[in-house]
Coordinates of C-alpha atoms in Angstrom, one line a residue:
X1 CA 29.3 51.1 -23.2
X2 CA 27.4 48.2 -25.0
X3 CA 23.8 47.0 -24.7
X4 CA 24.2 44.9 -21.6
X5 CA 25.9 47.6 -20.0
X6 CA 23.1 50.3 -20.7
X7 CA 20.1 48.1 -19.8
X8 CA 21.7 47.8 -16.5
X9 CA 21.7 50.9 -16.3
X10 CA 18.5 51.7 -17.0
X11 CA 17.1 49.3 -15.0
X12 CA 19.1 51.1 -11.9
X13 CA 18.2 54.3 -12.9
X14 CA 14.7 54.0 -13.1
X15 CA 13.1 50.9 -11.8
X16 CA 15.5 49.5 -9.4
X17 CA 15.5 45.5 -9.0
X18 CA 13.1 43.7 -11.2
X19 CA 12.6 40.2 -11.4
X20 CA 14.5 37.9 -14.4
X21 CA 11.4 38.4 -16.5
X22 CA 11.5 41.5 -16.7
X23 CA 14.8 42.0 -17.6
X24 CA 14.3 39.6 -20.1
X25 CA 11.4 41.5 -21.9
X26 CA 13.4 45.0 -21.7
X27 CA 16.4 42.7 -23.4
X28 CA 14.1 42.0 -26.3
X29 CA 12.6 45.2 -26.6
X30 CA 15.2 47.6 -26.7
X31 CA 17.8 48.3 -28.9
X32 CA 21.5 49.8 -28.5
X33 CA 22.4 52.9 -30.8
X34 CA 24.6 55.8 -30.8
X35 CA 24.4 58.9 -32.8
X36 CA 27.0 61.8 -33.6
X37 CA 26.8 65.1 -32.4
X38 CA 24.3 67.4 -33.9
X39 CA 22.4 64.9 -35.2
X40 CA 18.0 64.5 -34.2
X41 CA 17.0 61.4 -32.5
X42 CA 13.4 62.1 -33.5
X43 CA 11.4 65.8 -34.4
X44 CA 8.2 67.3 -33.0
X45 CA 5.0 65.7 -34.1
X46 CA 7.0 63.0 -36.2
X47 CA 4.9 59.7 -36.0
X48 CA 7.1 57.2 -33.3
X49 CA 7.7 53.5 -32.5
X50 CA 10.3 54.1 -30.0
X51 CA 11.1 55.7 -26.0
X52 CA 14.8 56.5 -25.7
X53 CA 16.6 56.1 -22.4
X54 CA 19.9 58.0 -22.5
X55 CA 23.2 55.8 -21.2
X56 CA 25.9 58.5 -22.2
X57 CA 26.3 62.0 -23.8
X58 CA 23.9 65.1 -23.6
X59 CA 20.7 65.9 -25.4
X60 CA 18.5 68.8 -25.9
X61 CA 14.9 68.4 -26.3
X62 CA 12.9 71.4 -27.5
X63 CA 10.0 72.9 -29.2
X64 CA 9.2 75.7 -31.8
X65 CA 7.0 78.9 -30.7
X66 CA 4.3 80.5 -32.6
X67 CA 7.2 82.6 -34.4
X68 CA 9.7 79.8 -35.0
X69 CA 11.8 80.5 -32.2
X70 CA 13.8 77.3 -30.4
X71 CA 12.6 76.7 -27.1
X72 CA 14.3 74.7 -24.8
X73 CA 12.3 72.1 -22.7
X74 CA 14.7 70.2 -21.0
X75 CA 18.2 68.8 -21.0
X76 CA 18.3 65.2 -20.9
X77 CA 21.2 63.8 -18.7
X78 CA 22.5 59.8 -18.7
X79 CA 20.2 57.9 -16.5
X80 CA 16.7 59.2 -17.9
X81 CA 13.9 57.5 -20.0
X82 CA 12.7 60.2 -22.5
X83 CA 10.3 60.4 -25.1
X84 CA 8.0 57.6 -24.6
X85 CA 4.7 58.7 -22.5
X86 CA 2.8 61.3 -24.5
X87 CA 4.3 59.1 -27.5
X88 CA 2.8 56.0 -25.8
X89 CA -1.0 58.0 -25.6
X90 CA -0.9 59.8 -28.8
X91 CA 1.2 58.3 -31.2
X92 CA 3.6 61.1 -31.7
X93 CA 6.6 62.8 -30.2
X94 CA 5.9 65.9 -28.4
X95 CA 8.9 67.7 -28.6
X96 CA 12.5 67.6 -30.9
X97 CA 15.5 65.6 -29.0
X98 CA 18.6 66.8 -30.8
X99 CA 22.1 65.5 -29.9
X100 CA 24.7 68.0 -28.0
X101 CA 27.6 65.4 -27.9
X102 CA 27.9 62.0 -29.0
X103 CA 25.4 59.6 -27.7
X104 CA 24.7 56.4 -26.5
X105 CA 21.0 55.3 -26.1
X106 CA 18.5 52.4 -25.6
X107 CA 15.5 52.5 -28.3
X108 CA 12.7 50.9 -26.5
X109 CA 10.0 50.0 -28.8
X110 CA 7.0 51.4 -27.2
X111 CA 4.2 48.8 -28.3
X112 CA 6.3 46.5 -26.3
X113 CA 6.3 48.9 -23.0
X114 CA 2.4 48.9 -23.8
X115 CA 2.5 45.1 -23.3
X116 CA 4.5 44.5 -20.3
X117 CA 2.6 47.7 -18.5
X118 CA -0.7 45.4 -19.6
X119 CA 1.0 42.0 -18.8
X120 CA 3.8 42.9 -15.9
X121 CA 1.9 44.2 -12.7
X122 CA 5.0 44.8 -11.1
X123 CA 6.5 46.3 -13.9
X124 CA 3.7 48.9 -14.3
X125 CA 4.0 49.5 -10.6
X126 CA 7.2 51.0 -10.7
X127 CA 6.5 52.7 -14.0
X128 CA 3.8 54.7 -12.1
X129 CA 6.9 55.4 -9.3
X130 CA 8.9 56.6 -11.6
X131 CA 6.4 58.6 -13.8
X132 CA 5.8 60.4 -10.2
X133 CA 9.1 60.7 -9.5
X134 CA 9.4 63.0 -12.9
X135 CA 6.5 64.9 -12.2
X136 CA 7.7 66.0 -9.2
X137 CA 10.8 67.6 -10.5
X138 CA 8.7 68.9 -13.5
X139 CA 6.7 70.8 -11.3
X140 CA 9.8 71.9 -9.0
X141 CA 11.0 73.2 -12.1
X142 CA 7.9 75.2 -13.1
X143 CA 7.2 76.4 -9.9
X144 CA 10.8 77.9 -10.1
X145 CA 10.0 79.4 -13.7
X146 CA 6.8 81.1 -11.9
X147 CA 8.4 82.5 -8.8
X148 CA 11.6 82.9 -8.7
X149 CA 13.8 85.6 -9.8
X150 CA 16.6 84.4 -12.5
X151 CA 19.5 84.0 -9.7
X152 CA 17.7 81.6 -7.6
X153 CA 16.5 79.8 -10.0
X154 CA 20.2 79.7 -11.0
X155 CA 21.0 78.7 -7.9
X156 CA 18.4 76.0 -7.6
X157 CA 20.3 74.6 -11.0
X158 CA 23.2 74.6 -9.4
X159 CA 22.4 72.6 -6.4
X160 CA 20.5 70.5 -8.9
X161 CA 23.9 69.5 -10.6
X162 CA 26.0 69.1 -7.4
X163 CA 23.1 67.1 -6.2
X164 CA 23.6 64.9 -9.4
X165 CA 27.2 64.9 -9.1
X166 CA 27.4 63.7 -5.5
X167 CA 30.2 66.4 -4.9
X168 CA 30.1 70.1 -4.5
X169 CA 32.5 70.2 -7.9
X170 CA 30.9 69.4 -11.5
X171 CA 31.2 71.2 -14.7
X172 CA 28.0 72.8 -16.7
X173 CA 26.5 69.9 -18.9
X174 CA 25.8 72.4 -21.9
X175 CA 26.8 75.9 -23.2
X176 CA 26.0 78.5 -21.3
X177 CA 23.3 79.8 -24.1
X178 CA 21.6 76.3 -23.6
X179 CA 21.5 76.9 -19.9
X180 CA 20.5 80.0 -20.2
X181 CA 17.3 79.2 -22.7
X182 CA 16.3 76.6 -19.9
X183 CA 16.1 79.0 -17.1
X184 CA 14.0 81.4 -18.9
X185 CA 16.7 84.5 -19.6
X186 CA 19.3 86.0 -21.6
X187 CA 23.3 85.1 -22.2
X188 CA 23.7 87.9 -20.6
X189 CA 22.3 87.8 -17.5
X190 CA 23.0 84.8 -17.2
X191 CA 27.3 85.6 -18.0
X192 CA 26.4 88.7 -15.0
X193 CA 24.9 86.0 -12.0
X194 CA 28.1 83.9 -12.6
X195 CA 30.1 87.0 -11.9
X196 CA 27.7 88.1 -9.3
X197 CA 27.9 84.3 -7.9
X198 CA 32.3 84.8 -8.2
X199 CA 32.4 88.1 -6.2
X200 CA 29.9 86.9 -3.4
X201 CA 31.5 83.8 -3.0
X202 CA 29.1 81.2 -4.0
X203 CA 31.1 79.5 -6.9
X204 CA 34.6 79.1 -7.9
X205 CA 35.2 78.6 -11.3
X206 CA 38.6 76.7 -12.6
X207 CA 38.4 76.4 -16.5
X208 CA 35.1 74.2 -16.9
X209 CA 35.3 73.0 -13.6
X210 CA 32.3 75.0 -11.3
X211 CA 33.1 74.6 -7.2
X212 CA 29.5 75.7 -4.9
X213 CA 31.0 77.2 -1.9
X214 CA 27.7 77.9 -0.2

């Protein structure tokens, strides 16, 4: 993928149509990169100039409990903008984003988003959409953490991914320890609802390839 390719596709993913302007200004404030496996794109409370958008590959972001201890936030899939608004308020990057496969991303320097939310109305206007579009999955994905036992919220991951996928076939994006950091329990339980999931006939599993049958 090169740059003209991934600005398209950030514009798709998360704006829609915007007028030759805008596309312009993105064009001369973002920047085409792509980083190697197990490599950081930035580190929590590191001092930032730049939003990522993420065109191809996997990345984990992630922050560090009281004790040290990795926790996973979120994995980021191609198509989202990441790392930009609390970075955009406070100056600094909330969380660690570190590299699960290569990558391809957009840097978006972030005192030029400033301007164009100031300058752009329409721009800003479908920033806001798409901030609100977030939120609501953040929360769908909290209230899950709060209510629900670890199978459905297993489930609800699943359905997530065949959602993504447009097809009731798609393969896990990370290992199954990332998954399993994300929905809040152990390798192990998480290896027993798969079996569990096999025996009651709710996936099929072919090497990586997962199938939801229900």
């Amino acid at each position: 993928m090169d740059k003209n390719s991934a600005r398209s596709f950030l514009i798709q993913s998360c704006f829609g149509n915007v007028d030759d302007s805008t596309r312009r200004n993105l064009e001369n404030i973002s920047y085409f990169h792509a980083k190697k496996k197990r490599k950081f794109l930035f580190h929590e409370g590191e001092e930032g100039k730049f939003g990522y958008f993420l065109a191809s590959g996997s990345i984990k972001l992630f922050r560090a409990n009281a004790d040290g201890k990795e926790v996973a936030i979120k994995f980021v899939r191609p198509g989202e903008f990441f790392g930009w608004l609390v970075l955009l308020m406070e100056g600094r990057y909330p969380v660690s984003a570190i590299c699960l496969e290569h990558v391809e991303t957009l840097a978006i320097d972030i005192n030029g988003i400033r301007s164009m939310l100031r300058d752009c109305p329409d721009f800003a206007m479908r920033m806001f959409e798409y901030i609100a579009r977030r939120q609501r999955a953040c929360l769908n994905s909290i209230k899950d953490l709060a209510i629900s036992c670890p199978g459905k919220r297993f489930l609800n991951y699943l359905n997530h991914l065949s959602l993504e996928a447009g097809s009731s076939s798609f393969q896990l994006p990370v290992p199954k320890h990332e998954i399993a950091l994300l929905l809040g329990c152990t390798p192990e339980t998480l290896s027993r609802l798969i079996r569990k999931f096999i025996d009651d006939d709710i996936i099929n599993v072919e090497g990586q390839e997962i199938y939801l049958l229900k």
